[in-house]
Coordinates of C-alpha atoms and ligand atoms in Angstrom, one line a residue:
M40 CA 12.8 -7.9 -22.6
T41 CA 14.1 -6.9 -19.1
I42 CA 11.8 -5.3 -16.6
L43 CA 13.4 -3.7 -13.5
S44 CA 11.1 -3.2 -10.5
V45 CA 11.9 -0.6 -7.8
V46 CA 10.4 -1.4 -4.4
G47 CA 11.2 -0.3 -0.9
A48 CA 8.2 -0.2 1.4
R49 CA 5.9 -2.8 2.8
P50 CA 2.9 -2.3 0.5
Q51 CA 5.2 -2.4 -2.5
F52 CA 6.4 -5.9 -1.7
V53 CA 2.8 -7.1 -1.7
K54 CA 2.3 -5.5 -5.2
L55 CA 5.6 -6.9 -6.4
A56 CA 4.6 -10.6 -5.7
P57 CA 2.1 -11.2 -8.5
I58 CA 4.3 -9.2 -11.0
A59 CA 7.3 -11.4 -10.1
Q60 CA 5.2 -14.5 -10.5
E61 CA 3.8 -13.4 -13.9
C62 CA 7.3 -12.5 -15.2
A63 CA 8.5 -16.0 -14.1
T64 CA 5.6 -17.7 -15.8
R65 CA 6.3 -15.9 -19.0
G66 CA 10.1 -16.3 -18.9
I67 CA 10.7 -12.5 -18.8
E68 CA 13.9 -11.2 -17.2
H69 CA 12.9 -9.4 -14.0
V70 CA 15.5 -7.4 -12.0
I71 CA 14.3 -6.5 -8.4
V72 CA 15.8 -3.4 -6.8
H73 CA 15.1 -3.0 -3.0
T74 CA 15.8 0.6 -2.1
G75 CA 16.0 -0.2 1.7
Q76 CA 13.3 2.3 2.7
H77 CA 11.9 -0.4 4.9
Y78 CA 14.5 -2.6 6.6
D79 CA 12.9 -4.1 9.7
P80 CA 12.4 -7.8 9.0
M81 CA 8.6 -7.5 9.8
L82 CA 8.3 -4.7 7.3
S83 CA 10.4 -6.3 4.6
D84 CA 12.0 -9.8 4.6
V85 CA 8.9 -11.6 5.9
F86 CA 7.0 -10.4 2.7
F87 CA 9.6 -11.9 0.4
T88 CA 9.6 -15.2 2.3
D89 CA 5.8 -15.5 2.7
L90 CA 4.8 -14.4 -0.8
G91 CA 7.6 -16.4 -2.5
I92 CA 9.2 -13.3 -4.1
P93 CA 12.8 -13.9 -5.4
H94 CA 15.5 -12.2 -3.4
P95 CA 16.2 -8.7 -4.6
D96 CA 19.0 -8.5 -7.2
V97 CA 20.2 -5.2 -5.9
H98 CA 19.8 -3.6 -2.4
L99 CA 20.4 0.1 -2.2
G100 CA 20.4 0.4 1.6
A101 CA 18.8 3.9 1.6
G102 CA 17.2 3.5 5.1
S103 CA 15.2 6.2 6.9
G104 CA 15.6 9.9 6.9
S105 CA 13.8 13.1 6.0
H106 CA 11.9 12.9 2.7
G107 CA 14.6 14.8 0.9
V108 CA 17.4 12.7 2.3
Q109 CA 15.6 9.4 1.7
T110 CA 14.5 10.3 -1.9
G111 CA 17.9 11.7 -2.7
A112 CA 19.8 8.6 -1.5
I113 CA 17.7 6.4 -3.7
L114 CA 18.0 8.7 -6.7
G115 CA 21.8 8.9 -6.4
A116 CA 22.2 5.1 -6.1
M117 CA 19.9 4.3 -9.1
D118 CA 22.2 5.6 -11.9
A119 CA 24.7 2.8 -11.6
V120 CA 22.0 0.2 -11.3
L121 CA 20.3 1.4 -14.5
E122 CA 23.6 1.7 -16.3
E123 CA 24.4 -1.9 -15.4
H124 CA 21.1 -3.5 -16.2
R125 CA 19.8 -1.3 -19.0
P126 CA 16.2 -2.5 -18.6
D127 CA 13.5 -2.0 -21.3
W128 CA 11.1 -0.8 -18.6
V129 CA 11.5 0.5 -15.0
L130 CA 8.4 -0.4 -13.1
V131 CA 7.5 1.7 -10.0
Y132 CA 4.7 1.0 -7.5
G133 CA 2.3 3.1 -5.5
D134 CA 3.2 6.4 -3.9
T135 CA 6.2 6.2 -1.6
N136 CA 9.5 8.0 -1.7
S137 CA 10.9 4.9 -3.4
T138 CA 8.3 5.3 -6.2
L139 CA 9.2 8.9 -7.0
A140 CA 13.0 8.3 -6.8
G141 CA 12.8 5.2 -9.0
A142 CA 10.7 7.1 -11.6
L143 CA 13.0 10.1 -11.7
S144 CA 16.1 8.1 -12.0
A145 CA 14.8 6.3 -15.1
V146 CA 13.5 9.5 -16.7
K147 CA 16.9 11.2 -16.3
L148 CA 18.6 8.2 -18.1
H149 CA 15.9 8.0 -20.8
V150 CA 14.7 4.6 -19.7
P151 CA 10.9 4.1 -20.2
V152 CA 9.0 4.1 -16.9
A153 CA 5.7 2.5 -16.0
H154 CA 3.8 3.5 -12.9
L155 CA 1.7 0.8 -11.3
E156 CA -1.3 2.2 -9.3
A157 CA -1.3 5.4 -11.4
G158 CA -4.0 8.0 -11.2
L159 CA -5.0 7.8 -7.5
R160 CA -5.6 11.2 -5.9
S161 CA -6.5 12.3 -2.4
F162 CA -6.3 16.0 -3.6
N163 CA -4.6 16.6 -0.2
R164 CA -1.3 18.4 -1.1
R165 CA 0.0 18.1 2.4
M166 CA 0.4 14.3 2.1
P167 CA 3.9 13.2 0.9
E168 CA 2.1 10.3 -0.9
E169 CA 0.1 12.8 -3.0
H170 CA 3.3 14.6 -4.2
N171 CA 4.8 11.3 -5.0
R172 CA 1.8 10.1 -7.0
V173 CA 1.3 13.3 -9.0
L174 CA 5.0 13.7 -9.9
T175 CA 5.5 10.1 -10.7
D176 CA 2.4 10.0 -13.0
H177 CA 3.7 13.1 -14.9
A178 CA 7.2 11.5 -15.3
A179 CA 6.0 8.1 -16.4
D180 CA 5.6 6.9 -20.0
L181 CA 3.0 4.3 -19.2
L182 CA 0.3 4.7 -16.5
L183 CA -1.2 1.5 -15.2
A184 CA -4.4 2.6 -13.5
P185 CA -6.2 0.3 -11.1
T186 CA -9.7 1.8 -11.6
Q187 CA -11.9 3.9 -13.9
A188 CA -11.8 6.7 -11.4
A189 CA -8.0 6.7 -11.6
R190 CA -8.2 6.8 -15.4
E191 CA -10.5 9.8 -15.2
H192 CA -8.0 11.6 -12.9
L193 CA -5.2 11.0 -15.4
A194 CA -7.3 12.1 -18.4
A195 CA -8.2 15.3 -16.5
E196 CA -4.5 16.0 -16.1
G197 CA -3.9 15.4 -19.9
L198 CA -2.4 12.0 -19.4
G199 CA -5.2 9.9 -20.8
S200 CA -3.2 8.7 -23.9
R201 CA -0.6 7.1 -21.7
T202 CA -3.1 5.3 -19.5
V203 CA -4.2 1.6 -19.4
V204 CA -6.7 0.3 -16.8
V205 CA -5.3 -3.0 -15.6
G206 CA -7.2 -3.6 -12.3
D207 CA -5.5 -3.8 -8.9
V208 CA -2.7 -6.3 -8.3
M209 CA -3.5 -6.3 -4.6
I210 CA -6.7 -8.3 -5.4
D211 CA -4.4 -10.8 -7.2
V212 CA -2.4 -11.3 -4.1
L213 CA -5.4 -11.4 -1.8
H214 CA -7.1 -14.2 -3.8
R215 CA -3.9 -16.2 -3.7
V216 CA -3.3 -15.7 0.0
R217 CA -6.9 -16.3 0.9
D218 CA -7.1 -19.5 -1.0
E219 CA -3.6 -20.9 -0.2
L220 CA -1.9 -19.5 2.7
V221 CA -4.0 -18.4 5.6
D222 CA -4.8 -20.3 8.8
A223 CA -7.1 -17.7 10.3
D224 CA -7.8 -19.7 13.5
A225 CA -4.2 -19.8 14.4
V226 CA -3.9 -16.0 13.9
L227 CA -6.9 -15.3 16.2
D228 CA -5.5 -17.6 18.8
E229 CA -2.2 -15.7 18.7
L230 CA -4.0 -12.4 18.9
G231 CA -6.2 -13.7 21.7
M232 CA -9.3 -12.4 19.9
P233 CA -12.7 -14.0 19.3
S234 CA -13.8 -14.5 15.7
G235 CA -16.0 -11.6 14.7
G236 CA -15.7 -9.8 18.0
F237 CA -12.8 -7.4 17.6
S238 CA -11.6 -4.6 15.4
L239 CA -8.2 -4.6 13.8
A240 CA -6.5 -1.2 13.7
T241 CA -3.4 0.2 12.0
I242 CA -2.3 3.9 12.2
H243 CA 0.9 5.1 10.6
R244 CA 0.3 8.1 8.3
A245 CA 2.4 11.2 9.0
E246 CA -0.7 13.3 9.2
N247 CA -2.1 11.2 12.1
T248 CA 1.2 10.4 13.9
D249 CA 3.3 13.6 13.7
D250 CA 1.0 16.1 15.4
P251 CA 0.9 15.3 19.1
A252 CA -2.7 16.5 19.6
R253 CA -4.0 14.6 16.7
L254 CA -2.2 11.4 17.7
A255 CA -3.6 11.7 21.2
A256 CA -7.1 12.1 19.8
V257 CA -6.6 9.0 17.6
V258 CA -5.4 6.9 20.4
T259 CA -8.1 8.0 22.9
A260 CA -10.7 7.3 20.2
L261 CA -9.4 3.7 19.7
Q262 CA -9.4 3.2 23.5
E263 CA -13.1 4.2 23.7
V264 CA -14.5 1.7 21.1
D265 CA -17.1 -0.6 22.7
H266 CA -15.4 -3.8 21.8
P267 CA -11.7 -5.0 21.8
V268 CA -9.4 -3.3 19.3
V269 CA -6.0 -4.8 18.3
L270 CA -3.6 -2.1 17.0
L271 CA -0.8 -3.5 14.8
A272 CA 1.8 -0.8 15.6
H273 CA 4.0 0.5 12.8
P274 CA 7.5 1.7 14.0
R275 CA 6.6 5.3 13.1
L276 CA 3.6 5.1 15.4
R277 CA 5.6 3.6 18.3
A278 CA 8.4 6.2 17.9
R279 CA 6.0 9.2 17.8
A280 CA 3.9 7.9 20.8
A281 CA 7.1 7.4 22.8
E282 CA 8.3 10.9 21.9
H283 CA 5.1 12.4 23.1
G284 CA 4.8 10.2 26.2
L285 CA 1.6 8.6 25.0
D286 CA 0.6 5.1 26.3
L287 CA -1.0 3.2 23.4
D288 CA -2.4 0.3 25.5
G289 CA -5.5 1.1 27.6
G290 CA -9.3 0.9 27.6
S291 CA -10.4 -1.3 24.7
L292 CA -7.0 -1.0 22.9
T293 CA -4.2 -3.6 22.9
T294 CA -1.1 -3.2 20.7
R295 CA 0.8 -5.9 18.8
E296 CA 3.6 -6.0 16.4
P297 CA 2.8 -5.8 12.6
L298 CA 1.6 -9.1 11.1
A299 CA 3.1 -10.9 8.1
Y300 CA 0.8 -10.5 5.1
P301 CA -1.0 -13.8 5.0
R302 CA -1.7 -13.5 8.7
L303 CA -3.0 -10.0 8.3
V304 CA -5.4 -11.2 5.7
G305 CA -6.5 -14.0 8.1
A306 CA -7.1 -11.5 10.9
V307 CA -9.0 -9.0 8.6
S308 CA -11.3 -11.8 7.4
R309 CA -12.3 -12.7 10.9
A310 CA -12.5 -9.1 12.3
R311 CA -15.8 -7.3 13.0
G312 CA -14.2 -4.2 11.5
V313 CA -11.0 -2.5 10.4
I314 CA -10.0 0.9 11.7
T315 CA -7.1 2.3 9.7
D316 CA -5.4 5.2 7.8
S317 CA -3.7 2.7 5.4
G318 CA -4.6 2.8 1.7
G319 CA -4.2 -0.9 1.0
L320 CA -6.1 -2.1 4.1
Q321 CA -9.2 -0.1 3.0
K322 CA -9.3 -2.2 -0.1
E323 CA -8.4 -5.5 1.6
A324 CA -11.2 -5.0 4.1
F325 CA -13.6 -4.3 1.2
A326 CA -12.5 -7.4 -0.7
L327 CA -13.0 -9.5 2.4
R328 CA -16.3 -7.7 3.1
T329 CA -15.1 -6.5 6.5
P330 CA -16.5 -3.0 7.3
C331 CA -13.8 -0.3 7.4
T332 CA -13.5 2.9 9.4
T333 CA -10.8 5.2 7.9
V334 CA -9.3 7.9 10.1
R335 CA -8.6 10.4 7.4
T336 CA -10.4 13.3 5.7
E337 CA -10.2 11.8 2.2
T338 CA -9.5 8.5 0.5
E339 CA -8.0 7.5 -2.8
W340 CA -10.2 4.4 -2.8
V341 CA -13.5 6.2 -3.2
E342 CA -15.3 3.1 -4.4
T343 CA -15.2 1.5 -0.9
V344 CA -17.0 4.5 0.5
E345 CA -19.5 4.8 -2.4
L346 CA -20.4 1.1 -1.9
G347 CA -21.1 1.7 1.8
W348 CA -18.2 -0.5 3.2
N349 CA -15.9 2.3 4.3
V350 CA -16.5 5.5 6.2
L351 CA -14.2 8.5 6.7
V352 CA -14.0 9.9 10.2
E353 CA -12.1 12.5 12.2
P354 CA -10.4 11.3 15.4
G355 CA -12.9 11.6 18.2
P356 CA -16.2 9.9 19.2
A357 CA -17.0 9.4 15.5
V358 CA -14.4 6.6 15.4
A359 CA -16.2 4.5 18.1
Q360 CA -19.6 5.2 16.5
A361 CA -18.4 4.1 13.1
A362 CA -16.7 1.0 14.5
S363 CA -20.0 -0.2 16.1
R364 CA -22.2 0.5 13.1
P365 CA -24.3 -2.3 11.6
T366 CA -23.0 -4.4 8.7
P367 CA -23.4 -2.6 5.4
E368 CA -25.6 -3.8 2.5
P369 CA -24.0 -6.8 0.7
T370 CA -22.6 -6.1 -2.7
D371 CA -21.2 -8.1 -5.6
A372 CA -19.3 -5.0 -7.0
A373 CA -15.7 -5.6 -8.0
P374 CA -14.2 -2.2 -8.7
Y375 CA -10.7 -3.4 -8.3
G376 CA -10.8 -6.1 -10.9
D377 CA -11.0 -9.9 -11.0
G378 CA -7.6 -10.8 -9.6
H379 CA -5.8 -10.9 -12.9
A380 CA -4.3 -7.5 -12.9
A381 CA -0.6 -8.7 -13.1
A382 CA -1.3 -10.4 -16.4
A383 CA -2.8 -7.2 -17.7
V384 CA 0.3 -5.3 -16.5
L385 CA 2.6 -7.6 -18.4
D386 CA 0.4 -7.4 -21.5
A387 CA 0.7 -3.6 -21.4
L388 CA 4.5 -3.7 -20.9
L389 CA 4.9 -6.1 -23.8
A390 CA 2.6 -4.3 -26.2
P391 CA 4.4 -2.5 -29.1
R392 CA 5.1 1.1 -28.2
P393 CA 4.4 4.0 -30.5
G394 CA 7.7 5.5 -31.9
P395 CA 9.1 8.7 -30.5
Ligands
UD1_519 C1 6.0 4.7 4.0 C2 5.3 5.5 2.9 C3 3.8 5.3 3.1 C4 3.4 3.9 3.2 C5 4.2 3.2 4.3 C6 3.9 1.8 4.4 C7 6.5 7.5 2.1 C8 6.5 9.0 2.1 N1 5.6 6.9 2.9 O1 5.7 5.4 5.3 O2 3.1 5.9 2.0 O3 2.0 3.8 3.5 O4 5.6 3.4 4.0 O5 4.3 1.2 5.6 O6 7.2 6.9 1.4 N2 11.1 2.7 10.4 C9 11.5 1.7 11.1 N3 11.9 0.5 10.4 C10 11.7 0.4 9.1 C11 11.2 1.5 8.4 C12 10.9 2.7 9.0 O7 11.7 1.7 12.3 O8 12.0 -0.6 8.5 C13 10.7 4.0 11.1 C14 11.8 5.0 11.2 O9 11.7 5.7 12.4 C15 11.4 5.9 10.0 C16 9.8 5.9 10.1 O10 9.6 4.5 10.5 O11 11.9 7.2 10.1 C17 9.1 6.2 8.9 O12 9.6 5.4 7.8 P1 9.4 5.8 6.3 O13 9.8 4.8 5.4 O14 10.0 7.2 6.1 O15 7.8 6.1 6.1 P2 6.6 5.2 6.6 O16 5.9 5.9 7.7 O17 6.9 3.8 6.8

């Protein structure tokens, strides 16, 4: 059995870590293909080092570009990789351009594809991630859903028979990082922030960064929070702010470079709140029971909102209000599984498949 993982962007490296570990434990051959979508060391290499992921076997060097150029570059380069390795499964992760390109390349060559994090929906067809998810789910042979809500979305689209609920591999990683790797005090010292007295922010989604008026509203809102806010600035955000002549630092807001994953977890665990448009961070905040404010009109991680630990806001005064709200009701709910999702993924990939 050979499994070939296609990854390329920051959150995919995090999801890859427990899968790589589980393959190693079970002695399964695992080929790692890095598409090159993310290439800055802080968005890429540092995750492999910190999370103990083996070096990629193949690097496609696709780099940045428009959605079409980036997706096409990966798709074009994958043929030769699949011909060479002839895997039993191609495994694609999440909802980036690397996910869609990896899935399409496998389908075209009749290699079975499994989609990890299948069935999430924002129902916002303007998001590139929504196109990537929907198209990948419909291309894939095996849909590895993180939650019951995701399974229901897939069933509603006629994909129920290909779906298995496995839990969320990000919880696997979080447990490991929290237990083994984090020195939260050192991270707070470095950020210059008091434990429990600051909000941690990340903003990078195209829908928040690419429209100058919306970006200005987001930045002003963060600057007006009544306690310190540390913004970990993604390169997309910095590039767009510079283009539009916007100063990020000011008022309550200070920017820093992105943090390596274990340090991010340390910072979230000690923050008063998280303010973000990231998908993964909403769940990480929930798992660490740090209240989250999400600057979006919808979320794929509806459980965090239903349980009271996440609120969706428009850029504006609602951000500051939400960031200062009282701590939500405690909950023992674990909608994202028990931290053993990677084992369930491998069980599903190794299970006998029905014939054609
Ligand atoms: C991508 C994913 C998004 C995911 C995010 C995680 C898509 C459509 N979007 O968004 O779902 O949440 O990754 O971070 O796949 N850049 C650098 N260095 C890098 C990579 C990018 O400077 O290493 C800059 C470039 O200016 C680039 C821009 O960031 O054009 C956007 O990068 P891209 O990979 O296209 O999308 P992300 O915004 O990172």
